Amino acid sequence: MKIPEERGLLYDLKAGDRVFLSGTIYTARDKVHKRGFPFDVKDQVIYYTGPTPTRPGEIIGSCGPTTSSRMDEWTPFLLSQGLAGMIGKGPRSKEVIEAIKLYRVVYFVAVGGAGAYYKNFVKKAEVVAYPEFGCEAVYKLEIEDFPLYVGIDSNGKSIF
Amino acid sequence: MQQKRKLKKIEKEKFVDTVVLLCKEANYNLPLSIVKALIRARENETDERPREVLSILIENARIAHDKKIPICQDTGVVSVFLEIGRELIIDFDIYSAVQEGVKKGYKEGCLRASIVFSPFNRTNTGDNTPAIVYTEFVNEDNIKILLIAKGAGSENQGGVFMLKPHEQEKIPDIVVDYIKDKAPYACPPIIVGIGIGGDMERSCFLSKKALTREFLNPDKEIAELENSLLSRINRLGIGPGGLSGKTTALAVRIETHPCHIGSLPMAINIGCYATRYKKAIL
């Protein structure tokens, strides 16, 4: 499925489903959450990752998911602002699950520790904000058939 | 007159170059023992999802090795365990030489800089230093270097229990309950390093070092505990990637140390499936 265009299809996904995601996503981890998002999160999907440096001639470095629960504190607010989905790894807090249900969004999980594998599904990468954060900068990523699982669906059902 | 034995000299350049190599190798190449354990685990899984997740992890290790790409984007905090032989000449500052090697290794290897200057001023140092260095002196004529690069996802899930001596029998239950809570966050299938005895910091030291032992404890009783804990952890059903399955841990490694009559410290260090380390002898 393609995002953000096919955002509506997110509602039909069920916890445990395997999804191949294409389109545009943004990276954000601890520092961006703490400092504040420099773009409108409405209808967007964010990916919790901090890639390794890009080798000359390559698109991106190793880029697997980081632990989502560190972002739990800020997530209900972001969802209230219209954020459509998140990609990360590991369980979420009760508050986040409630907010996922309330705002009818999806939490996708990627397999932790498989950054060299996920690199192949990123077709374009560009730092669009906070370059001074290094690996924690906001990257705009074009992804193609990025393989994911639905961790928590829009009904709040979790696979954890 | 007794003749003075000629002592071996360790060259600084060679030492630094070795640290550089260890940084790269550890981050690109998953230890063979882990690759083999992942393949065995995939054969043992019956459901589709855990088999699929294990296939992704095995494929990831292959790509990382073939293309020299970091196994994981979190290339970790580096800890270097040095066993320094007594019969050696080292005429340079070995601590700064480690830092020089890590700095060069992470830059050349396109490995991520993940260290901040202080826990309060969280500005990145930019070169993944300082690494944490432990030194022990041994009766040898060489230096053994063990380099571990450990990501925060798994390191954050570790913990220490200052138990009372009579709580010895509770150890297996405490470990299994703890792993049940923590494993889903630590990129399972995990490796469980446990340090029992010593004092608080000794147990922590041992629990981290335990992650790199590739065989059962030579002590038969401890080996049995390692095996029984592994079976119990794998019955938790957390599974590869935390997405359910029969493989929650690949190994349990326990190290012990004598301790005080009134103490029973136990540290648990959880290693993710990609527990990355590399050894060298100079």
Short mmCIF file of C-alpha atoms in Angstrom, two decimals:
data_model
loop_
_atom_site.label_atom_id
_atom_site.label_comp_id
_atom_site.label_asym_id
_atom_site.label_seq_id
_atom_site.Cartn_x
_atom_site.Cartn_y
_atom_site.Cartn_z
CA MET A 1 0.00 0.00 0.00
CA LYS A 2 1.09 3.55 -0.67
CA ILE A 3 1.27 6.32 1.92
CA PRO A 4 0.24 8.98 2.60
CA GLU A 5 -2.19 8.61 -0.38
CA GLU A 6 -3.79 5.38 0.80
CA ARG A 7 -4.08 6.39 4.41
CA GLY A 8 -7.69 5.21 4.44
CA LEU A 9 -6.60 1.59 3.96
CA LEU A 10 -4.88 1.65 7.35
CA TYR A 11 -8.24 1.14 9.08
CA ASP A 12 -8.66 -2.31 7.51
CA LEU A 13 -5.34 -3.68 8.74
CA LYS A 14 -5.36 -6.25 11.52
CA ALA A 15 -2.65 -6.87 14.15
CA GLY A 16 -0.24 -9.45 12.78
CA ASP A 17 -0.86 -8.64 9.10
CA ARG A 18 2.19 -8.48 6.86
CA VAL A 19 2.26 -5.19 4.94
CA PHE A 20 4.53 -3.92 2.16
CA LEU A 21 4.62 -0.16 2.50
CA SER A 22 5.56 2.27 -0.27
CA GLY A 23 5.64 6.06 -0.43
CA THR A 24 7.06 8.81 1.76
CA ILE A 25 7.90 8.53 5.45
CA TYR A 26 9.94 10.64 7.88
CA THR A 27 12.47 9.48 10.46
CA ALA A 28 12.32 10.77 14.01
CA ARG A 29 13.69 9.45 17.29
CA ASP A 30 14.38 10.72 20.82
CA LYS A 31 15.82 14.14 20.03
CA VAL A 32 13.19 15.20 17.48
CA HIS A 33 10.41 14.11 19.82
CA LYS A 34 11.90 16.13 22.64
CA ARG A 35 12.66 19.22 20.55
CA GLY A 36 9.42 19.20 18.54
CA PHE A 37 8.50 18.26 14.99
CA PRO A 38 9.61 20.80 12.40
CA PHE A 39 6.86 19.72 9.96
CA ASP A 40 3.12 19.06 10.01
CA VAL A 41 2.65 15.44 11.09
CA LYS A 42 -0.93 15.27 9.79
CA ASP A 43 -1.48 12.14 7.68
CA GLN A 44 2.23 11.25 7.84
CA VAL A 45 3.98 8.08 8.96
CA ILE A 46 7.12 8.36 11.06
CA TYR A 47 9.88 5.78 11.35
CA TYR A 48 11.85 5.50 14.59
CA THR A 49 15.38 5.05 13.29
CA GLY A 50 18.83 6.65 13.29
CA PRO A 51 20.71 5.34 10.25
CA THR A 52 24.45 4.71 10.06
CA PRO A 53 26.42 7.19 7.89
CA THR A 54 25.80 6.81 4.15
CA ARG A 55 28.72 5.48 2.14
CA PRO A 56 29.66 7.53 -0.95
CA GLY A 57 27.47 6.50 -3.87
CA GLU A 58 24.85 4.83 -1.66
CA ILE A 59 21.35 5.96 -0.69
CA ILE A 60 21.43 5.33 3.05
CA GLY A 61 23.27 3.28 5.65
CA SER A 62 21.94 0.52 7.88
CA CYS A 63 18.46 1.64 8.98
CA GLY A 64 16.48 -0.76 11.17
CA PRO A 65 13.92 0.26 13.81
CA THR A 66 14.79 1.57 17.26
CA THR A 67 12.84 0.87 20.49
CA SER A 68 9.46 2.62 20.16
CA SER A 69 8.63 2.78 23.87
CA ARG A 70 11.16 5.60 24.37
CA MET A 71 8.84 7.76 22.26
CA ASP A 72 5.66 6.79 24.18
CA GLU A 73 5.60 9.96 26.23
CA TRP A 74 5.08 12.19 23.18
CA THR A 75 3.00 9.81 21.02
CA PRO A 76 -0.57 10.55 22.21
CA PHE A 77 -0.02 14.27 21.51
CA LEU A 78 1.34 13.57 18.00
CA LEU A 79 -1.61 11.30 17.27
CA SER A 80 -3.97 14.07 18.38
CA GLN A 81 -2.26 16.25 15.74
CA GLY A 82 -3.20 13.79 12.99
CA LEU A 83 -0.15 11.52 12.75
CA ALA A 84 -1.31 8.51 10.71
CA GLY A 85 1.17 5.83 11.70
CA MET A 86 4.45 4.85 13.27
CA ILE A 87 7.12 2.28 12.48
CA GLY A 88 9.35 0.93 15.23
CA LYS A 89 10.04 -2.12 17.33
CA GLY A 90 8.72 -3.53 20.58
CA PRO A 91 5.60 -3.00 22.73
CA ARG A 92 3.94 0.36 23.48
CA SER A 93 2.46 1.78 26.68
CA LYS A 94 -1.21 1.50 27.65
CA GLU A 95 -1.65 5.24 26.97
CA VAL A 96 -0.28 4.85 23.44
CA ILE A 97 -2.55 1.87 22.72
CA GLU A 98 -5.55 3.90 23.92
CA ALA A 99 -4.55 6.81 21.69
CA ILE A 100 -4.03 4.49 18.70
CA LYS A 101 -7.59 3.26 19.20
CA LEU A 102 -8.99 6.75 19.73
CA TYR A 103 -7.39 8.27 16.62
CA ARG A 104 -7.71 5.08 14.55
CA VAL A 105 -4.08 4.81 13.47
CA VAL A 106 -1.62 1.94 13.04
CA TYR A 107 1.65 1.03 14.73
CA PHE A 108 3.84 -1.02 12.39
CA VAL A 109 6.76 -3.10 13.56
CA ALA A 110 9.93 -3.91 11.70
CA VAL A 111 12.33 -6.63 12.87
CA GLY A 112 14.86 -5.17 15.30
CA GLY A 113 18.50 -5.57 14.32
CA ALA A 114 17.92 -6.04 10.60
CA GLY A 115 19.18 -2.63 9.42
CA ALA A 116 21.28 -4.00 6.55
CA TYR A 117 18.17 -5.76 5.20
CA TYR A 118 15.81 -2.76 5.45
CA LYS A 119 18.36 -0.52 3.68
CA ASN A 120 17.40 -2.21 0.38
CA PHE A 121 13.84 -0.93 0.51
CA VAL A 122 14.83 2.75 0.77
CA LYS A 123 14.98 4.31 -2.68
CA LYS A 124 15.68 7.91 -1.73
CA ALA A 125 16.83 9.63 1.46
CA GLU A 126 17.31 13.28 2.26
CA VAL A 127 17.93 15.16 5.51
CA VAL A 128 15.11 17.71 5.76
CA ALA A 129 15.50 19.03 9.31
CA TYR A 130 17.88 19.14 12.27
CA PRO A 131 21.05 18.22 10.34
CA GLU A 132 22.97 19.13 13.50
CA PHE A 133 21.44 16.08 15.22
CA GLY A 134 23.61 13.76 13.10
CA CYS A 135 22.02 10.31 12.91
CA GLU A 136 19.03 11.73 14.81
CA ALA A 137 18.22 14.25 12.05
CA VAL A 138 14.87 14.09 10.25
CA TYR A 139 15.28 12.13 7.01
CA LYS A 140 12.60 12.10 4.35
CA LEU A 141 12.59 8.58 2.94
CA GLU A 142 11.04 7.23 -0.24
CA ILE A 143 10.38 3.56 0.42
CA GLU A 144 9.27 0.75 -1.83
CA ASP A 145 7.63 -2.45 -0.59
CA PHE A 146 9.15 -1.97 2.86
CA PRO A 147 8.18 -5.20 4.66
CA LEU A 148 6.40 -4.66 7.99
CA TYR A 149 4.00 -6.29 10.42
CA VAL A 150 1.02 -4.57 11.98
CA GLY A 151 2.01 -4.36 15.66
CA ILE A 152 -1.10 -2.56 16.92
CA ASP A 153 -4.12 -2.06 14.66
CA SER A 154 -6.62 0.82 14.63
CA ASN A 155 -8.88 -1.11 17.02
CA GLY A 156 -6.08 -1.18 19.58
CA LYS A 157 -5.39 -4.89 19.15
CA SER A 158 -1.71 -5.63 19.78
CA ILE A 159 0.46 -8.60 18.81
CA PHE A 160 2.58 -8.15 21.93
CA MET B 1 74.80 -14.07 36.71
CA GLN B 2 71.23 -14.64 35.64
CA GLN B 3 70.54 -13.46 32.12
CA LYS B 4 67.73 -11.00 31.70
CA ARG B 5 64.99 -12.35 29.43
CA LYS B 6 64.13 -10.23 26.42
CA LEU B 7 60.58 -9.01 26.74
CA LYS B 8 58.18 -8.74 23.81
CA LYS B 9 57.30 -5.20 22.85
CA ILE B 10 53.83 -4.23 21.72
CA GLU B 11 53.91 -1.66 18.94
CA LYS B 12 51.38 1.12 19.29
CA GLU B 13 50.55 1.23 15.59
CA LYS B 14 49.76 -2.48 15.52
CA PHE B 15 47.59 -2.17 18.62
CA VAL B 16 45.59 0.75 17.17
CA ASP B 17 45.18 -1.00 13.81
CA THR B 18 43.87 -4.08 15.58
CA VAL B 19 41.24 -2.05 17.43
CA VAL B 20 40.23 -0.44 14.10
CA LEU B 21 39.79 -3.87 12.54
CA LEU B 22 37.85 -5.24 15.51
CA CYS B 23 35.36 -2.33 15.33
CA LYS B 24 34.63 -3.04 11.68
CA GLU B 25 34.61 -6.83 11.90
CA ALA B 26 32.35 -6.87 14.96
CA ASN B 27 29.82 -4.61 13.24
CA TYR B 28 29.78 -6.35 9.84
CA ASN B 29 30.07 -9.99 10.83
CA LEU B 30 27.61 -11.71 13.12
CA PRO B 31 29.50 -14.37 15.15
CA LEU B 32 29.27 -17.74 13.41
CA SER B 33 27.90 -19.37 16.56
CA ILE B 34 24.91 -16.99 16.40
CA VAL B 35 24.33 -17.52 12.68
CA LYS B 36 24.30 -21.29 13.29
CA ALA B 37 21.92 -20.89 16.24
CA LEU B 38 19.54 -18.79 14.09
CA ILE B 39 19.51 -21.46 11.37
CA ARG B 40 18.84 -24.20 13.94
CA ALA B 41 16.08 -22.06 15.46
CA ARG B 42 14.41 -21.61 12.08
CA GLU B 43 14.34 -25.40 11.61
CA ASN B 44 12.78 -25.76 15.02
CA GLU B 45 9.99 -23.20 14.49
CA THR B 46 6.73 -24.56 13.11
CA ASP B 47 4.72 -21.36 12.55
CA GLU B 48 5.20 -19.20 9.50
CA ARG B 49 5.84 -15.85 11.19
CA PRO B 50 8.79 -16.84 13.42
CA ARG B 51 10.34 -18.69 10.48
CA GLU B 52 9.93 -15.57 8.37
CA VAL B 53 11.47 -13.30 11.03
CA LEU B 54 14.43 -15.66 11.47
CA SER B 55 14.89 -15.70 7.69
CA ILE B 56 15.06 -11.89 7.72
CA LEU B 57 17.71 -12.00 10.47
CA ILE B 58 19.76 -14.62 8.59
CA GLU B 59 19.44 -12.67 5.33
CA ASN B 60 20.42 -9.49 7.18
CA ALA B 61 23.60 -11.17 8.46
CA ARG B 62 24.44 -12.31 4.93
CA ILE B 63 23.96 -8.82 3.43
CA ALA B 64 25.98 -7.21 6.24
CA HIS B 65 28.85 -9.65 5.76
CA ASP B 66 28.90 -9.57 1.94
CA LYS B 67 28.51 -5.82 1.51
CA LYS B 68 30.24 -4.67 4.70
CA ILE B 69 27.14 -2.88 5.98
CA PRO B 70 26.55 -2.63 9.74
CA ILE B 71 24.33 -5.51 10.92
CA CYS B 72 22.30 -2.97 12.90
CA GLN B 73 22.13 0.82 12.64
CA ASP B 74 22.86 0.99 16.37
CA THR B 75 26.57 0.23 16.20
CA GLY B 76 26.63 0.59 19.93
CA VAL B 77 28.73 1.69 22.82
CA VAL B 78 32.13 0.03 22.55
CA SER B 79 33.57 -1.77 25.53
CA VAL B 80 37.06 -3.18 25.30
CA PHE B 81 38.23 -5.86 27.71
CA LEU B 82 42.01 -6.06 27.82
CA GLU B 83 43.88 -8.98 29.38
CA ILE B 84 47.40 -7.66 29.55
CA GLY B 85 50.27 -10.07 29.95
CA ARG B 86 52.79 -9.29 32.66
CA GLU B 87 55.78 -10.13 30.47
CA LEU B 88 55.46 -7.34 27.95
CA ILE B 89 56.79 -3.90 27.20
CA ILE B 90 54.08 -1.35 26.49
CA ASP B 91 55.63 2.08 26.09
CA PHE B 92 52.47 3.96 25.07
CA ASP B 93 49.22 5.02 26.71
CA ILE B 94 47.03 2.01 26.08
CA TYR B 95 43.82 3.82 27.07
CA SER B 96 44.24 6.60 24.53
CA ALA B 97 45.35 4.03 21.94
CA VAL B 98 41.99 2.26 22.34
CA GLN B 99 40.18 5.56 21.79
CA GLU B 100 42.30 6.29 18.73
CA GLY B 101 41.40 2.89 17.28
CA VAL B 102 37.68 3.26 17.96
CA LYS B 103 37.61 6.76 16.49
CA LYS B 104 39.36 5.58 13.32
CA GLY B 105 37.43 2.33 13.07
CA TYR B 106 34.03 4.01 13.35
CA LYS B 107 34.94 6.73 10.85
CA GLU B 108 36.48 4.43 8.25
CA GLY B 109 33.81 1.80 8.69
CA CYS B 110 30.86 4.21 8.26
CA LEU B 111 29.67 3.15 11.70
CA ARG B 112 27.26 5.32 13.66
CA ALA B 113 28.49 7.73 16.33
CA SER B 114 26.13 7.17 19.27
CA ILE B 115 27.98 8.55 22.29
CA VAL B 116 27.13 11.87 23.97
CA PHE B 117 29.54 14.01 26.01
CA SER B 118 27.67 13.64 29.28
CA PRO B 119 24.41 12.12 30.52
CA PHE B 120 23.11 15.68 30.97
CA ASN B 121 24.65 17.54 28.04
CA ARG B 122 23.53 15.13 25.37
CA THR B 123 25.65 16.46 22.50
CA ASN B 124 27.12 13.73 20.33
CA THR B 125 30.91 13.39 20.54
CA GLY B 126 30.83 12.64 16.83
CA ASP B 127 33.24 9.71 16.72
CA ASN B 128 31.71 7.14 19.08
CA THR B 129 34.39 7.71 21.73
CA PRO B 130 34.99 7.35 24.56
CA ALA B 131 34.88 3.58 24.56
CA ILE B 132 34.77 1.90 27.95
CA VAL B 133 38.02 0.10 28.77
CA TYR B 134 38.57 -2.66 31.32
CA THR B 135 42.04 -3.95 32.11
CA GLU B 136 43.19 -7.10 33.84
CA PHE B 137 46.76 -8.25 34.28
CA VAL B 138 47.54 -11.88 33.57
CA ASN B 139 50.62 -14.11 33.59
CA GLU B 140 51.09 -14.22 29.84
CA ASP B 141 53.30 -12.65 27.22
CA ASN B 142 50.52 -11.29 25.07
CA ILE B 143 47.50 -8.96 25.11
CA LYS B 144 44.05 -10.38 24.58
CA ILE B 145 41.56 -7.84 23.25
CA LEU B 146 37.83 -8.46 23.42
CA LEU B 147 35.75 -5.73 21.80
CA ILE B 148 31.99 -5.62 22.31
CA ALA B 149 29.75 -3.16 20.42
CA LYS B 150 26.40 -3.13 22.17
CA GLY B 151 23.28 -1.26 21.15
CA ALA B 152 21.08 0.66 23.58
CA GLY B 153 17.97 -1.40 22.78
CA SER B 154 19.34 -4.43 24.55
CA GLU B 155 21.71 -2.70 26.98
CA ASN B 156 18.78 -0.69 28.42
CA GLN B 157 17.04 -3.90 29.44
CA GLY B 158 19.75 -5.08 31.85
CA GLY B 159 19.43 -5.04 35.62
CA VAL B 160 21.00 -5.92 38.97
CA PHE B 161 19.47 -7.80 41.89
CA MET B 162 21.14 -7.55 45.27
CA LEU B 163 19.66 -10.78 46.67
CA LYS B 164 19.92 -12.22 50.12
CA PRO B 165 22.03 -15.41 50.32
CA HIS B 166 18.98 -17.54 51.24
CA GLU B 167 17.25 -16.43 48.03
CA GLN B 168 19.57 -18.66 45.98
CA GLU B 169 16.77 -21.03 45.05
CA LYS B 170 14.68 -18.19 43.70
CA ILE B 171 17.30 -17.31 41.07
CA PRO B 172 15.70 -19.27 38.18
CA ASP B 173 12.25 -17.74 38.80
CA ILE B 174 13.68 -14.24 39.13
CA VAL B 175 15.58 -14.63 35.85
CA VAL B 176 12.60 -16.02 33.91
CA ASP B 177 10.19 -13.35 35.25
CA TYR B 178 12.70 -10.64 34.41
CA ILE B 179 13.27 -11.91 30.88
CA LYS B 180 9.53 -12.18 30.33
CA ASP B 181 9.23 -8.41 30.91
CA LYS B 182 12.36 -7.28 29.12
CA ALA B 183 12.93 -9.58 26.12
CA PRO B 184 10.25 -8.06 23.84
CA TYR B 185 12.19 -4.75 23.85
CA ALA B 186 15.64 -6.25 23.31
CA CYS B 187 15.51 -7.64 19.75
CA PRO B 188 14.91 -11.30 20.48
CA PRO B 189 16.03 -14.05 20.13
CA ILE B 190 18.27 -12.78 22.90
CA ILE B 191 21.42 -13.98 24.61
CA VAL B 192 21.19 -13.84 28.38
CA GLY B 193 24.41 -13.01 30.24
CA ILE B 194 24.25 -13.51 33.99
CA GLY B 195 26.90 -12.62 36.56
CA ILE B 196 26.35 -14.10 40.01
CA GLY B 197 28.54 -13.28 43.01
CA GLY B 198 31.38 -10.85 43.57
CA ASP B 199 30.01 -7.43 44.49
CA MET B 200 27.59 -5.23 42.60
CA GLU B 201 29.99 -4.08 39.90
CA ARG B 202 31.73 -7.43 39.56
CA SER B 203 28.43 -9.14 38.81
CA CYS B 204 27.72 -6.53 36.11
CA PHE B 205 31.17 -6.94 34.59
CA LEU B 206 30.74 -10.72 34.46
CA SER B 207 27.23 -10.53 33.01
CA LYS B 208 28.47 -8.56 30.01
CA LYS B 209 31.52 -10.71 29.43
CA ALA B 210 29.31 -13.81 29.68
CA LEU B 211 27.53 -12.79 26.46
CA THR B 212 30.65 -13.65 24.48
CA ARG B 213 31.18 -17.21 25.79
CA GLU B 214 30.25 -19.54 22.96
CA PHE B 215 29.90 -22.76 24.98
CA LEU B 216 28.26 -23.97 28.19
CA ASN B 217 29.90 -23.23 31.53
CA PRO B 218 32.57 -25.88 32.20
CA ASP B 219 31.06 -26.38 35.69
CA LYS B 220 28.46 -29.11 35.21
CA GLU B 221 25.99 -27.73 37.74
CA ILE B 222 26.08 -24.23 36.27
CA ALA B 223 25.81 -25.66 32.75
CA GLU B 224 22.64 -27.46 33.83
CA LEU B 225 21.22 -24.20 35.14
CA GLU B 226 22.10 -22.52 31.83
CA ASN B 227 20.25 -25.24 29.93
CA SER B 228 17.18 -25.31 32.16
CA LEU B 229 16.87 -21.52 32.07
CA LEU B 230 17.13 -21.57 28.27
CA SER B 231 14.29 -24.11 28.03
CA ARG B 232 12.10 -22.12 30.42
CA ILE B 233 12.76 -18.84 28.58
CA ASN B 234 11.93 -20.47 25.27
CA ARG B 235 8.61 -21.60 26.65
CA LEU B 236 7.61 -17.95 27.20
CA GLY B 237 6.54 -17.75 23.55
CA ILE B 238 7.87 -14.20 22.97
CA GLY B 239 9.66 -15.42 19.86
CA PRO B 240 11.87 -13.86 17.17
CA GLY B 241 11.32 -10.11 16.89
CA GLY B 242 8.92 -10.42 19.83
CA LEU B 243 6.29 -11.53 17.30
CA SER B 244 5.69 -14.92 19.02
CA GLY B 245 7.39 -18.26 18.50
CA LYS B 246 9.47 -20.92 20.19
CA THR B 247 12.79 -19.04 20.07
CA THR B 248 13.02 -16.25 22.64
CA ALA B 249 16.67 -16.86 23.58
CA LEU B 250 19.58 -18.46 21.74
CA ALA B 251 21.72 -19.02 24.84
CA VAL B 252 22.02 -18.41 28.57
CA ARG B 253 25.55 -17.87 29.92
CA ILE B 254 26.29 -17.68 33.62
CA GLU B 255 29.55 -16.55 35.21
CA THR B 256 30.13 -16.80 38.94
CA HIS B 257 32.54 -15.23 41.43
CA PRO B 258 33.16 -15.73 45.18
CA CYS B 259 31.16 -13.32 47.30
CA HIS B 260 30.54 -11.97 50.83
CA ILE B 261 28.81 -14.18 53.43
CA GLY B 262 25.94 -11.70 53.50
CA SER B 263 25.61 -11.03 49.75
CA LEU B 264 24.25 -12.59 46.62
CA PRO B 265 24.52 -10.07 43.79
CA MET B 266 23.13 -11.06 40.42
CA ALA B 267 23.35 -8.99 37.24
CA ILE B 268 21.49 -9.78 34.04
CA ASN B 269 22.81 -8.36 30.79
CA ILE B 270 20.57 -8.99 27.81
CA GLY B 271 22.29 -9.27 24.45
CA CYS B 272 20.15 -8.82 21.34
CA TYR B 273 20.24 -11.51 18.63
CA ALA B 274 22.99 -9.37 17.06
CA THR B 275 25.37 -9.59 20.01
CA ARG B 276 28.46 -8.19 18.32
CA TYR B 277 31.98 -8.86 19.53
CA LYS B 278 35.37 -9.79 18.18
CA LYS B 279 38.57 -11.00 19.80
CA ALA B 280 42.25 -10.64 18.93
CA ILE B 281 45.57 -11.63 20.50
CA LEU B 282 48.71 -9.55 20.08
#
